[in-house]
mmCIF file of C-alpha atoms and ligand atoms in Angstrom:
data_model
loop_
_atom_site.group_PDB
_atom_site.id
_atom_site.type_symbol
_atom_site.label_atom_id
_atom_site.label_comp_id
_atom_site.label_asym_id
_atom_site.label_seq_id
_atom_site.Cartn_x
_atom_site.Cartn_y
_atom_site.Cartn_z
ATOM 1 C CA MET A 1 -20.497 18.210 14.030
ATOM 2 C CA THR A 2 -16.987 18.697 16.558
ATOM 3 C CA PRO A 3 -14.434 16.250 16.798
ATOM 4 C CA VAL A 4 -14.521 14.183 19.644
ATOM 5 C CA ILE A 5 -11.194 13.517 21.570
ATOM 6 C CA GLN A 6 -10.076 11.325 23.538
ATOM 7 C CA GLN A 7 -7.374 11.008 25.914
ATOM 8 C CA ASN A 8 -5.365 8.103 26.046
ATOM 9 C CA VAL A 9 -5.965 6.404 23.381
ATOM 10 C CA SER A 10 -5.239 2.617 22.910
ATOM 11 C CA LEU A 11 -4.630 2.417 18.870
ATOM 12 C CA ARG A 12 -3.798 -1.266 18.964
ATOM 13 C CA ALA A 13 -7.495 -1.794 17.089
ATOM 14 C CA PHE A 14 -5.777 1.556 14.963
ATOM 15 C CA ASN A 15 -2.392 -0.623 13.333
ATOM 16 C CA THR A 16 -3.175 -4.131 11.493
ATOM 17 C CA LEU A 17 0.323 -5.719 13.215
ATOM 18 C CA ALA A 18 -1.361 -5.122 17.111
ATOM 19 C CA LEU A 19 1.049 -2.857 17.914
ATOM 20 C CA PRO A 20 0.359 -1.874 21.260
ATOM 21 C CA SER A 21 0.318 1.913 21.492
ATOM 22 C CA THR A 22 -1.244 5.254 23.476
ATOM 23 C CA ALA A 23 -2.105 8.237 21.297
ATOM 24 C CA GLU A 24 -1.858 10.822 24.230
ATOM 25 C CA TYR A 25 -4.843 12.399 21.962
ATOM 26 C CA PHE A 26 -7.288 11.220 19.574
ATOM 27 C CA CYS A 27 -10.356 11.098 17.114
ATOM 28 C CA SER A 28 -11.787 10.190 14.069
ATOM 29 C CA VAL A 29 -12.993 12.503 11.792
ATOM 30 C CA SER A 30 -15.622 12.259 8.879
ATOM 31 C CA GLU A 31 -16.368 15.687 8.004
ATOM 32 C CA HIS A 32 -13.816 18.070 6.345
ATOM 33 C CA SER A 33 -15.310 20.612 8.720
ATOM 34 C CA GLN A 34 -14.469 18.266 11.208
ATOM 35 C CA LEU A 35 -10.747 17.617 10.293
ATOM 36 C CA LEU A 36 -10.170 21.407 10.125
ATOM 37 C CA GLN A 37 -10.984 22.325 13.679
ATOM 38 C CA ALA A 38 -8.508 18.876 15.446
ATOM 39 C CA LEU A 39 -6.124 20.114 12.413
ATOM 40 C CA GLU A 40 -6.907 24.513 14.975
ATOM 41 C CA LEU A 41 -7.108 22.727 17.901
ATOM 42 C CA ALA A 42 -4.189 20.596 17.804
ATOM 43 C CA ARG A 43 -2.463 24.241 16.562
ATOM 44 C CA THR A 44 -3.371 26.114 19.804
ATOM 45 C CA SER A 45 -2.209 23.296 22.443
ATOM 46 C CA ALA A 46 1.081 22.911 20.611
ATOM 47 C CA LEU A 47 -0.107 19.517 20.196
ATOM 48 C CA VAL A 48 2.104 16.862 17.287
ATOM 49 C CA VAL A 49 -0.386 16.169 14.785
ATOM 50 C CA THR A 50 0.300 12.211 13.107
ATOM 51 C CA ILE A 51 -2.086 11.319 10.933
ATOM 52 C CA ILE A 52 -3.355 7.635 9.836
ATOM 53 C CA GLY A 53 -5.880 5.979 7.836
ATOM 54 C CA GLY A 54 -7.153 2.116 7.767
ATOM 55 C CA GLY A 55 -3.241 1.975 9.663
ATOM 56 C CA SER A 56 -2.197 -1.141 7.222
ATOM 57 C CA ASN A 57 0.918 0.174 6.946
ATOM 58 C CA ILE A 58 2.581 1.815 9.511
ATOM 59 C CA VAL A 59 4.718 0.715 12.602
ATOM 60 C CA LEU A 60 3.780 2.254 15.925
ATOM 61 C CA ALA A 61 7.196 1.225 17.801
ATOM 62 C CA GLY A 62 5.747 3.085 21.259
ATOM 63 C CA ASP A 63 3.149 5.770 22.074
ATOM 64 C CA ILE A 64 2.120 8.698 19.404
ATOM 65 C CA PRO A 65 2.268 12.586 21.617
ATOM 66 C CA GLY A 66 0.478 15.129 20.577
ATOM 67 C CA LEU A 67 -2.521 14.506 18.355
ATOM 68 C CA VAL A 68 -3.479 11.415 16.892
ATOM 69 C CA ILE A 69 -6.079 12.060 13.670
ATOM 70 C CA GLN A 70 -7.954 9.225 11.802
ATOM 71 C CA ILE A 71 -9.648 10.247 8.724
ATOM 72 C CA ASP A 72 -12.558 8.659 8.453
ATOM 73 C CA LEU A 73 -13.672 10.948 5.409
ATOM 74 C CA ARG A 74 -17.152 9.666 3.302
ATOM 75 C CA GLY A 75 -18.421 9.648 -0.012
ATOM 76 C CA VAL A 76 -17.946 8.825 -3.928
ATOM 77 C CA SER A 77 -18.647 10.414 -7.382
ATOM 78 C CA HIS A 78 -17.363 9.326 -10.302
ATOM 79 C CA ARG A 79 -18.405 11.218 -14.281
ATOM 80 C CA TYR A 80 -18.125 9.429 -17.586
ATOM 81 C CA VAL A 81 -15.643 11.495 -19.391
ATOM 82 C CA THR A 82 -17.575 11.452 -22.325
ATOM 83 C CA ALA A 83 -20.443 13.316 -21.469
ATOM 84 C CA ALA A 84 -17.558 16.442 -20.672
ATOM 85 C CA GLY A 85 -17.773 16.236 -24.460
ATOM 86 C CA ASN A 86 -17.389 13.988 -27.966
ATOM 87 C CA ALA A 87 -14.256 12.102 -26.445
ATOM 88 C CA THR A 88 -13.062 10.010 -28.091
ATOM 89 C CA GLY A 89 -10.438 6.898 -28.073
ATOM 90 C CA ASP A 90 -10.031 4.920 -24.286
ATOM 91 C CA LEU A 91 -11.419 8.777 -23.478
ATOM 92 C CA ALA A 92 -14.529 7.242 -24.578
ATOM 93 C CA ASN A 93 -14.430 4.452 -22.265
ATOM 94 C CA ALA A 94 -13.027 7.298 -18.892
ATOM 95 C CA VAL A 95 -15.353 7.196 -15.992
ATOM 96 C CA ASP A 96 -12.730 9.159 -13.993
ATOM 97 C CA VAL A 97 -13.791 8.487 -10.262
ATOM 98 C CA THR A 98 -13.338 9.963 -7.130
ATOM 99 C CA PHE A 99 -13.183 8.578 -3.894
ATOM 100 C CA ALA A 100 -13.156 10.598 -0.034
ATOM 101 C CA ALA A 101 -9.880 9.308 1.754
ATOM 102 C CA GLY A 102 -11.796 7.378 4.164
ATOM 103 C CA GLU A 103 -13.027 4.667 2.374
ATOM 104 C CA ASN A 104 -11.841 1.180 2.224
ATOM 105 C CA TRP A 105 -9.722 0.570 -0.469
ATOM 106 C CA HIS A 106 -10.813 -3.551 -1.359
ATOM 107 C CA GLN A 107 -14.317 -2.246 -0.960
ATOM 108 C CA GLN A 108 -14.213 0.305 -3.043
ATOM 109 C CA VAL A 109 -12.198 -2.061 -5.257
ATOM 110 C CA LEU A 110 -15.187 -4.368 -5.541
ATOM 111 C CA PHE A 111 -18.142 -1.506 -5.160
ATOM 112 C CA CYS A 112 -15.919 -0.393 -8.873
ATOM 113 C CA LEU A 113 -16.229 -3.966 -9.737
ATOM 114 C CA ASP A 114 -19.968 -4.350 -9.370
ATOM 115 C CA GLN A 115 -20.596 -0.415 -11.909
ATOM 116 C CA GLY A 116 -18.583 -1.696 -14.424
ATOM 117 C CA TRP A 117 -15.202 0.483 -13.771
ATOM 118 C CA TYR A 118 -12.535 -1.962 -14.467
ATOM 119 C CA GLY A 119 -8.969 -1.292 -14.277
ATOM 120 C CA LEU A 120 -7.695 -1.599 -10.794
ATOM 121 C CA GLU A 121 -8.593 -5.806 -10.162
ATOM 122 C CA ASN A 122 -5.406 -6.927 -10.493
ATOM 123 C CA LEU A 123 -5.333 -4.768 -7.409
ATOM 124 C CA SER A 124 -7.606 -6.744 -5.396
ATOM 125 C CA LEU A 125 -7.568 -7.654 -1.540
ATOM 126 C CA ILE A 126 -5.406 -4.362 -0.522
ATOM 127 C CA PRO A 127 -6.423 -2.878 3.115
ATOM 128 C CA GLY A 128 -5.871 0.084 3.976
ATOM 129 C CA THR A 129 -7.954 2.956 2.772
ATOM 130 C CA MET A 130 -8.003 5.389 -0.441
ATOM 131 C CA GLY A 131 -6.701 7.754 1.257
ATOM 132 C CA ALA A 132 -2.983 5.946 2.012
ATOM 133 C CA ALA A 133 -2.503 4.320 -1.905
ATOM 134 C CA PRO A 134 -1.003 7.286 -3.212
ATOM 135 C CA ILE A 135 0.860 7.519 0.246
ATOM 136 C CA GLN A 136 3.209 4.726 -1.272
ATOM 137 C CA ASN A 137 1.962 4.740 -4.094
ATOM 138 C CA ILE A 138 0.882 0.696 -3.850
ATOM 139 C CA GLY A 139 0.961 -2.455 -6.658
ATOM 140 C CA ALA A 140 0.479 -5.572 -6.715
ATOM 141 C CA TYR A 141 0.151 -7.626 -10.084
ATOM 142 C CA GLY A 142 1.638 -5.519 -12.538
ATOM 143 C CA VAL A 143 -0.749 -2.581 -11.942
ATOM 144 C CA GLU A 144 -0.075 0.267 -8.936
ATOM 145 C CA LEU A 145 -1.689 3.066 -8.628
ATOM 146 C CA ALA A 146 0.481 5.741 -10.531
ATOM 147 C CA ASP A 147 -1.519 3.813 -13.745
ATOM 148 C CA ARG A 148 -5.122 4.868 -12.623
ATOM 149 C CA LEU A 149 -4.164 8.300 -10.878
ATOM 150 C CA ILE A 150 -5.395 11.419 -12.406
ATOM 151 C CA SER A 151 -5.624 13.780 -8.979
ATOM 152 C CA LEU A 152 -6.108 13.943 -5.481
ATOM 153 C CA GLN A 153 -6.593 16.898 -3.185
ATOM 154 C CA ALA A 154 -4.952 17.430 -0.139
ATOM 155 C CA LEU A 155 -5.083 19.911 2.456
ATOM 156 C CA ASP A 156 -1.926 21.836 3.130
ATOM 157 C CA ARG A 157 -0.369 22.214 6.742
ATOM 158 C CA GLN A 158 1.258 25.471 6.303
ATOM 159 C CA SER A 159 -1.204 27.391 4.533
ATOM 160 C CA GLY A 160 -4.736 25.501 5.464
ATOM 161 C CA GLU A 161 -5.872 25.190 1.655
ATOM 162 C CA LEU A 162 -6.897 22.627 -0.194
ATOM 163 C CA VAL A 163 -3.910 21.988 -3.478
ATOM 164 C CA CYS A 164 -4.655 19.441 -6.092
ATOM 165 C CA PHE A 165 -1.834 18.096 -7.371
ATOM 166 C CA ASP A 166 -2.257 15.865 -11.123
ATOM 167 C CA ARG A 167 -0.566 12.347 -11.277
ATOM 168 C CA GLN A 168 3.093 13.925 -12.671
ATOM 169 C CA SER A 169 2.589 16.860 -9.749
ATOM 170 C CA CYS A 170 2.530 13.241 -6.920
ATOM 171 C CA GLU A 171 6.431 12.333 -8.526
ATOM 172 C CA PHE A 172 5.278 8.894 -8.197
ATOM 173 C CA GLY A 173 7.819 5.800 -7.582
ATOM 174 C CA TYR A 174 7.834 2.540 -6.759
ATOM 175 C CA ARG A 175 6.229 2.356 -3.789
ATOM 176 C CA ASP A 176 7.327 6.011 -3.460
ATOM 177 C CA SER A 177 5.935 9.560 -3.391
ATOM 178 C CA LEU A 178 5.666 13.045 -3.217
ATOM 179 C CA PHE A 179 4.069 12.589 0.642
ATOM 180 C CA LYS A 180 7.068 10.391 1.506
ATOM 181 C CA HIS A 181 9.684 12.882 0.897
ATOM 182 C CA ALA A 182 9.407 17.101 0.567
ATOM 183 C CA GLY A 183 4.641 16.224 1.362
ATOM 184 C CA TYR A 184 6.170 14.189 4.528
ATOM 185 C CA ASP A 185 3.320 15.881 7.442
ATOM 186 C CA ARG A 186 2.777 18.874 5.117
ATOM 187 C CA TYR A 187 -0.626 17.475 3.350
ATOM 188 C CA ILE A 188 -3.729 16.087 4.083
ATOM 189 C CA ILE A 189 -4.788 13.593 1.068
ATOM 190 C CA VAL A 190 -8.834 13.951 1.017
ATOM 191 C CA ASP A 191 -9.721 12.415 -1.986
ATOM 192 C CA VAL A 192 -8.412 10.864 -5.044
ATOM 193 C CA THR A 193 -9.326 10.434 -8.132
ATOM 194 C CA LEU A 194 -8.802 7.070 -10.098
ATOM 195 C CA ARG A 195 -9.270 6.920 -13.834
ATOM 196 C CA LEU A 196 -11.369 3.485 -15.053
ATOM 197 C CA SER A 197 -12.911 1.984 -18.051
ATOM 198 C CA THR A 198 -15.989 0.785 -19.093
ATOM 199 C CA LYS A 199 -13.958 -1.892 -20.964
ATOM 200 C CA PRO A 200 -12.799 -4.463 -19.809
ATOM 201 C CA GLU A 201 -9.338 -5.084 -19.983
ATOM 202 C CA PRO A 202 -7.580 -7.574 -18.098
ATOM 203 C CA ASN A 203 -3.942 -6.950 -17.376
ATOM 204 C CA ILE A 204 -2.405 -10.327 -16.936
ATOM 205 C CA SER A 205 1.067 -9.633 -17.249
ATOM 206 C CA TYR A 206 2.579 -10.709 -13.852
ATOM 207 C CA PRO A 207 3.201 -14.097 -14.485
ATOM 208 C CA ALA A 208 2.639 -15.775 -10.841
ATOM 209 C CA LEU A 209 -0.907 -14.351 -12.213
ATOM 210 C CA SER A 210 -0.846 -15.354 -15.583
ATOM 211 C CA ALA A 211 -0.468 -18.828 -13.959
ATOM 212 C CA ALA A 212 -3.088 -18.241 -11.930
ATOM 213 C CA VAL A 213 -5.553 -17.689 -14.571
ATOM 214 C CA GLU A 214 -4.262 -20.341 -17.370
ATOM 215 C CA ALA A 215 -4.346 -23.711 -14.108
ATOM 216 C CA PHE A 216 -8.421 -21.734 -13.607
ATOM 217 C CA CYS A 217 -9.002 -21.297 -17.601
ATOM 218 C CA ARG A 218 -7.755 -25.519 -18.278
ATOM 219 C CA ARG A 219 -9.950 -27.129 -14.856
ATOM 220 C CA GLU A 220 -12.322 -25.144 -15.604
ATOM 221 C CA GLY A 221 -12.083 -25.868 -19.923
ATOM 222 C CA LEU A 222 -12.433 -22.290 -20.518
ATOM 223 C CA THR A 223 -11.130 -20.188 -23.807
ATOM 224 C CA SER A 224 -9.025 -16.369 -22.485
ATOM 225 C CA GLU A 225 -12.157 -14.970 -23.716
ATOM 226 C CA ALA A 226 -13.778 -15.831 -20.478
ATOM 227 C CA ILE A 227 -11.491 -13.893 -18.728
ATOM 228 C CA THR A 228 -13.490 -11.019 -16.890
ATOM 229 C CA PRO A 229 -11.725 -8.490 -14.327
ATOM 230 C CA ARG A 230 -13.834 -10.442 -12.249
ATOM 231 C CA LEU A 231 -11.906 -13.652 -12.614
ATOM 232 C CA VAL A 232 -9.070 -11.596 -12.008
ATOM 233 C CA SER A 233 -9.567 -10.464 -9.555
ATOM 234 C CA ASN A 234 -10.728 -13.631 -8.160
ATOM 235 C CA LEU A 235 -7.972 -15.092 -9.159
ATOM 236 C CA VAL A 236 -5.700 -11.618 -7.092
ATOM 237 C CA CYS A 237 -7.565 -12.590 -4.287
ATOM 238 C CA GLU A 238 -7.125 -16.538 -4.426
ATOM 239 C CA ILE A 239 -3.408 -15.809 -4.778
ATOM 240 C CA ARG A 240 -2.975 -13.173 -2.421
ATOM 241 C CA ARG A 241 -4.545 -15.449 0.892
ATOM 242 C CA GLN A 242 -2.352 -17.970 -0.029
ATOM 243 C CA LYS A 243 0.859 -16.522 0.963
ATOM 244 C CA LEU A 244 -0.422 -13.024 2.811
ATOM 245 C CA PRO A 245 -1.365 -13.653 5.680
ATOM 246 C CA ASP A 246 -4.653 -11.708 7.156
ATOM 247 C CA PRO A 247 -3.654 -8.908 9.458
ATOM 248 C CA ALA A 248 -6.760 -9.908 11.564
ATOM 249 C CA LEU A 249 -6.079 -13.562 12.268
ATOM 250 C CA LEU A 250 -2.318 -12.516 11.847
ATOM 251 C CA PRO A 251 -0.746 -9.544 13.381
ATOM 252 C CA ASN A 252 1.115 -8.134 9.648
ATOM 253 C CA ALA A 253 1.904 -4.424 7.762
ATOM 254 C CA GLY A 254 2.188 -6.598 4.150
ATOM 255 C CA SER A 255 5.983 -6.275 2.806
ATOM 256 C CA PHE A 256 8.119 -4.502 5.196
ATOM 257 C CA PHE A 257 11.067 -3.637 2.586
ATOM 258 C CA LYS A 258 10.842 -2.630 -1.206
ATOM 259 C CA ASN A 259 12.670 -5.020 -2.958
ATOM 260 C CA PRO A 260 15.729 -3.377 -3.625
ATOM 261 C CA LEU A 261 16.390 -1.774 -6.990
ATOM 262 C CA LEU A 262 20.755 -2.427 -8.031
ATOM 263 C CA LYS A 263 22.289 -0.704 -10.602
ATOM 264 C CA GLN A 264 23.959 -3.255 -13.471
ATOM 265 C CA PRO A 265 27.131 -3.202 -11.973
ATOM 266 C CA GLN A 266 25.933 -4.438 -8.667
ATOM 267 C CA LEU A 267 23.572 -6.519 -10.211
ATOM 268 C CA ASN A 268 26.225 -8.396 -12.128
ATOM 269 C CA ALA A 269 28.408 -8.748 -9.872
ATOM 270 C CA LEU A 270 26.531 -10.332 -7.485
ATOM 271 C CA LEU A 271 24.714 -13.123 -10.592
ATOM 272 C CA ALA A 272 28.305 -14.672 -11.340
ATOM 273 C CA GLN A 273 28.245 -15.306 -7.406
ATOM 274 C CA PHE A 274 24.202 -16.496 -7.576
ATOM 275 C CA GLU A 275 22.902 -17.733 -10.336
ATOM 276 C CA ASP A 276 19.815 -18.057 -9.381
ATOM 277 C CA MET A 277 19.233 -14.847 -8.215
ATOM 278 C CA PRO A 278 15.549 -13.999 -9.657
ATOM 279 C CA ASN A 279 15.977 -10.255 -11.237
ATOM 280 C CA TYR A 280 13.399 -8.040 -13.041
ATOM 281 C CA PRO A 281 15.425 -5.992 -15.256
ATOM 282 C CA GLN A 282 14.519 -1.782 -15.242
ATOM 283 C CA PRO A 283 15.297 0.432 -18.263
ATOM 284 C CA ASP A 284 17.913 2.007 -17.075
ATOM 285 C CA GLY A 285 20.308 -1.780 -16.924
ATOM 286 C CA GLY A 286 19.941 -2.434 -13.931
ATOM 287 C CA ALA A 287 17.703 -5.199 -12.129
ATOM 288 C CA LYS A 288 14.330 -5.493 -9.212
ATOM 289 C CA ILE A 289 15.476 -7.943 -6.654
ATOM 290 C CA PRO A 290 12.864 -9.775 -4.534
ATOM 291 C CA ALA A 291 13.840 -8.522 -1.453
ATOM 292 C CA ALA A 292 11.870 -11.826 -0.439
ATOM 293 C CA TRP A 293 14.226 -14.301 -2.096
ATOM 294 C CA LEU A 294 17.348 -12.314 0.094
ATOM 295 C CA ILE A 295 15.922 -12.932 3.124
ATOM 296 C CA GLU A 296 15.081 -16.457 1.975
ATOM 297 C CA GLN A 297 19.087 -17.327 1.097
ATOM 298 C CA CYS A 298 19.683 -16.151 4.440
ATOM 299 C CA GLY A 299 17.701 -18.697 5.716
ATOM 300 C CA LEU A 300 15.124 -16.106 7.396
ATOM 301 C CA LYS A 301 12.289 -17.315 6.165
ATOM 302 C CA GLY A 302 9.546 -18.804 8.538
ATOM 303 C CA ALA A 303 12.513 -16.782 11.340
ATOM 304 C CA GLU A 304 11.419 -16.690 15.363
ATOM 305 C CA ARG A 305 12.473 -13.972 17.527
ATOM 306 C CA GLY A 306 9.442 -14.700 21.020
ATOM 307 C CA GLU A 307 6.500 -12.505 19.370
ATOM 308 C CA VAL A 308 7.630 -11.425 16.268
ATOM 309 C CA GLY A 309 8.588 -13.745 13.125
ATOM 310 C CA VAL A 310 8.765 -13.325 9.731
ATOM 311 C CA HIS A 311 6.223 -14.904 7.392
ATOM 312 C CA ASP A 312 7.206 -18.780 6.670
ATOM 313 C CA ARG A 313 5.530 -18.156 3.482
ATOM 314 C CA GLN A 314 6.071 -14.840 1.981
ATOM 315 C CA ALA A 315 9.488 -14.377 3.378
ATOM 316 C CA LEU A 316 9.209 -9.708 3.164
ATOM 317 C CA VAL A 317 5.766 -10.225 5.777
ATOM 318 C CA LEU A 318 7.136 -10.338 9.685
ATOM 319 C CA ILE A 319 4.332 -11.173 11.646
ATOM 320 C CA ASN A 320 3.389 -10.288 14.918
ATOM 321 C CA ARG A 321 2.464 -13.567 17.251
ATOM 322 C CA GLY A 322 0.810 -12.065 19.024
ATOM 323 C CA GLN A 323 1.081 -9.875 22.138
ATOM 324 C CA ALA A 324 4.462 -8.659 20.331
ATOM 325 C CA SER A 325 6.315 -4.363 20.885
ATOM 326 C CA GLY A 326 7.067 -2.307 18.165
ATOM 327 C CA ALA A 327 11.327 -2.530 19.583
ATOM 328 C CA GLU A 328 10.645 -6.145 19.327
ATOM 329 C CA LEU A 329 8.799 -6.031 15.596
ATOM 330 C CA LEU A 330 12.369 -3.583 14.863
ATOM 331 C CA ALA A 331 14.640 -5.100 16.345
ATOM 332 C CA LEU A 332 13.842 -8.523 13.884
ATOM 333 C CA ALA A 333 14.128 -5.211 10.634
ATOM 334 C CA GLY A 334 17.410 -4.995 12.067
ATOM 335 C CA GLU A 335 18.285 -8.312 11.982
ATOM 336 C CA VAL A 336 17.353 -8.788 8.957
ATOM 337 C CA ARG A 337 18.423 -6.366 7.108
ATOM 338 C CA GLN A 338 22.272 -7.371 8.602
ATOM 339 C CA SER A 339 21.579 -11.131 7.435
ATOM 340 C CA VAL A 340 21.219 -9.472 3.592
ATOM 341 C CA GLU A 341 24.034 -6.629 4.030
ATOM 342 C CA GLN A 342 26.523 -9.379 5.056
ATOM 343 C CA ARG A 343 25.174 -12.105 2.636
ATOM 344 C CA PHE A 344 24.542 -10.036 -0.183
ATOM 345 C CA ALA A 345 25.691 -5.841 0.870
ATOM 346 C CA ILE A 346 22.170 -4.949 -0.358
ATOM 347 C CA SER A 347 20.852 -1.920 2.493
ATOM 348 C CA LEU A 348 17.346 -3.773 2.483
ATOM 349 C CA GLU A 349 14.845 -0.330 2.829
ATOM 350 C CA ILE A 350 11.701 -0.812 5.534
ATOM 351 C CA GLU A 351 8.512 -0.264 3.575
ATOM 352 C CA PRO A 352 6.272 1.544 6.714
ATOM 353 C CA ARG A 353 6.166 4.223 8.297
ATOM 354 C CA ILE A 354 7.188 4.117 11.706
ATOM 355 C CA TYR A 355 6.058 6.091 14.003
ATOM 356 C CA GLY A 356 6.628 6.215 17.959
ATOM 357 C CA VAL A 357 10.164 6.315 18.216
ATOM 358 C CA ASN A 358 11.865 8.493 20.386
HETATM 359 N N1 LIG B 1 9.904 -15.153 -3.254
HETATM 360 C C1 LIG B 1 10.963 -16.119 -2.353
HETATM 361 N N2 LIG B 1 10.259 -16.260 -1.295
HETATM 362 C C2 LIG B 1 9.068 -15.352 -0.372
HETATM 363 C C3 LIG B 1 8.674 -15.478 -1.709
HETATM 364 C C4 LIG B 1 8.914 -15.400 -2.783
HETATM 365 O O1 LIG B 1 11.823 -16.642 -3.003
HETATM 366 O O2 LIG B 1 9.508 -16.646 0.990
HETATM 367 C C5 LIG B 1 10.305 -14.824 -4.348
HETATM 368 C C6 LIG B 1 9.587 -16.044 -5.348
HETATM 369 O O3 LIG B 1 10.951 -15.364 -6.705
HETATM 370 C C7 LIG B 1 8.417 -14.712 -6.292
HETATM 371 C C8 LIG B 1 8.973 -13.326 -6.394
HETATM 372 O O4 LIG B 1 10.123 -13.256 -4.997
HETATM 373 O O5 LIG B 1 8.491 -14.993 -7.387
HETATM 374 C C9 LIG B 1 8.068 -12.582 -6.018
HETATM 375 O O6 LIG B 1 7.283 -12.787 -5.363
HETATM 376 P P1 LIG B 1 6.130 -11.941 -5.451
HETATM 377 O O7 LIG B 1 4.880 -12.445 -6.669
HETATM 378 O O8 LIG B 1 5.458 -12.748 -3.862
HETATM 379 O O9 LIG B 1 6.363 -10.780 -5.139
HETATM 380 P P2 LIG B 1 7.081 -9.933 -4.004
HETATM 381 O O10 LIG B 1 8.205 -8.940 -4.900
HETATM 382 O O11 LIG B 1 7.650 -10.022 -3.252
HETATM 383 C C10 LIG B 1 5.799 -7.800 -4.595
HETATM 384 C C11 LIG B 1 4.833 -6.651 -3.523
HETATM 385 C C12 LIG B 1 3.978 -6.971 -2.343
HETATM 386 C C13 LIG B 1 2.731 -7.249 -3.768
HETATM 387 C C14 LIG B 1 2.995 -8.423 -4.301
HETATM 388 C C15 LIG B 1 2.572 -8.668 -5.922
HETATM 389 C C16 LIG B 1 6.789 -5.320 -3.058
HETATM 390 C C17 LIG B 1 7.027 -4.483 -1.547
HETATM 391 N N3 LIG B 1 5.658 -6.266 -2.857
HETATM 392 O O12 LIG B 1 6.436 -8.283 -3.302
HETATM 393 O O13 LIG B 1 2.572 -5.804 -1.978
HETATM 394 O O14 LIG B 1 2.241 -8.494 -3.871
HETATM 395 O O15 LIG B 1 4.838 -8.137 -5.040
HETATM 396 O O16 LIG B 1 2.585 -8.096 -6.918
HETATM 397 O O17 LIG B 1 7.502 -4.740 -3.637
HETATM 398 C C18 LIG B 1 2.912 -4.513 -0.415
HETATM 399 O O18 LIG B 1 3.695 -3.751 -0.494
HETATM 400 O O19 LIG B 1 2.137 -4.888 1.173
HETATM 401 C C19 LIG B 1 2.560 -5.933 -1.100
HETATM 402 C C20 LIG B 1 2.472 -7.286 -0.482
#
């Protein structure tokens, strides 16, 4: 079926920050052939193409010229690794699951739990789509996508070919991948294959999660044997609901800034000045600092600036209090960055992608 191209479409419902923005042209594609046709049409009409998924990690700073394509490709398939040969060790429990890019992340985490395929439970309730997940290498509660990704397929807009990337060629880092750099605007992720396990191996190393698990077990009189992936998923959902606003109720894009990674000299200098600064040591001797703490120290947690604000339970989240424009939101982001820079000499990096800046 040919994709339906609409003109002057409001994108407010297509971004979880609910920012007002109009796409000059818009279409949603649910089949690979539709994606190819939409790209061809954009090429022949000389339209710039912008790809969106669930809209949970984008800032629409203004209207979007050209064609906005929303990826709605669907489908899930799986293959038990043992079926392919005489796998031993961890591979004997491995199942490779391939998700089309438009599948909703959290729904698929729950689907996998239902199937008895484990490994995604710590990443429960993250908004967005499967295809967007590798771009920023989503991560939470001690697990990141890169730990599970085996490969992905992407359409190369330069050659028109499908390209397969293994984990290494995705160049994953903390909230980072090739698709934010050399692959930016070049590749359109169409499916993602994750290696899960039929053996439950809950990872509760993240302090906030282990505290929640311990408290739950104490309250219910349970031993550590009772810790199942399903329980971990439920507790992660509970922690997230306590701290992170539901975009449907209070529009936001999750963490607005990356947690900065400091090298040892800067870390030591800051620790000498701010003894209680939380920090997560890194292999290079430096540390990752919670940006939320830096923002809170600047007195900005819960700050309100007209229609925008800093969330009062998690300072890393910027919110649209109702009728904000992208410009207002970016002005608040600028104020936050400037305050942190002045007080700590740390330059915070904005995490979501910004579109529509003239
Ligand atoms: N903290 C504060 N003030 C706050 C919130 C947190 O000082 O308002 C400090 C505390 O010291 C706390 C520490 O920050 O112990 C860490 O807080 P939290 O566990 O909430 O994690 P985070 O570093 O703020 C990161 C991710 C989240 C992810 C959580 C849990 C980034 C940019 N963010 O946040 O990811 O859910 O860890 O693993 O790395 C997202 O990317 O959208 C996202 C929500």
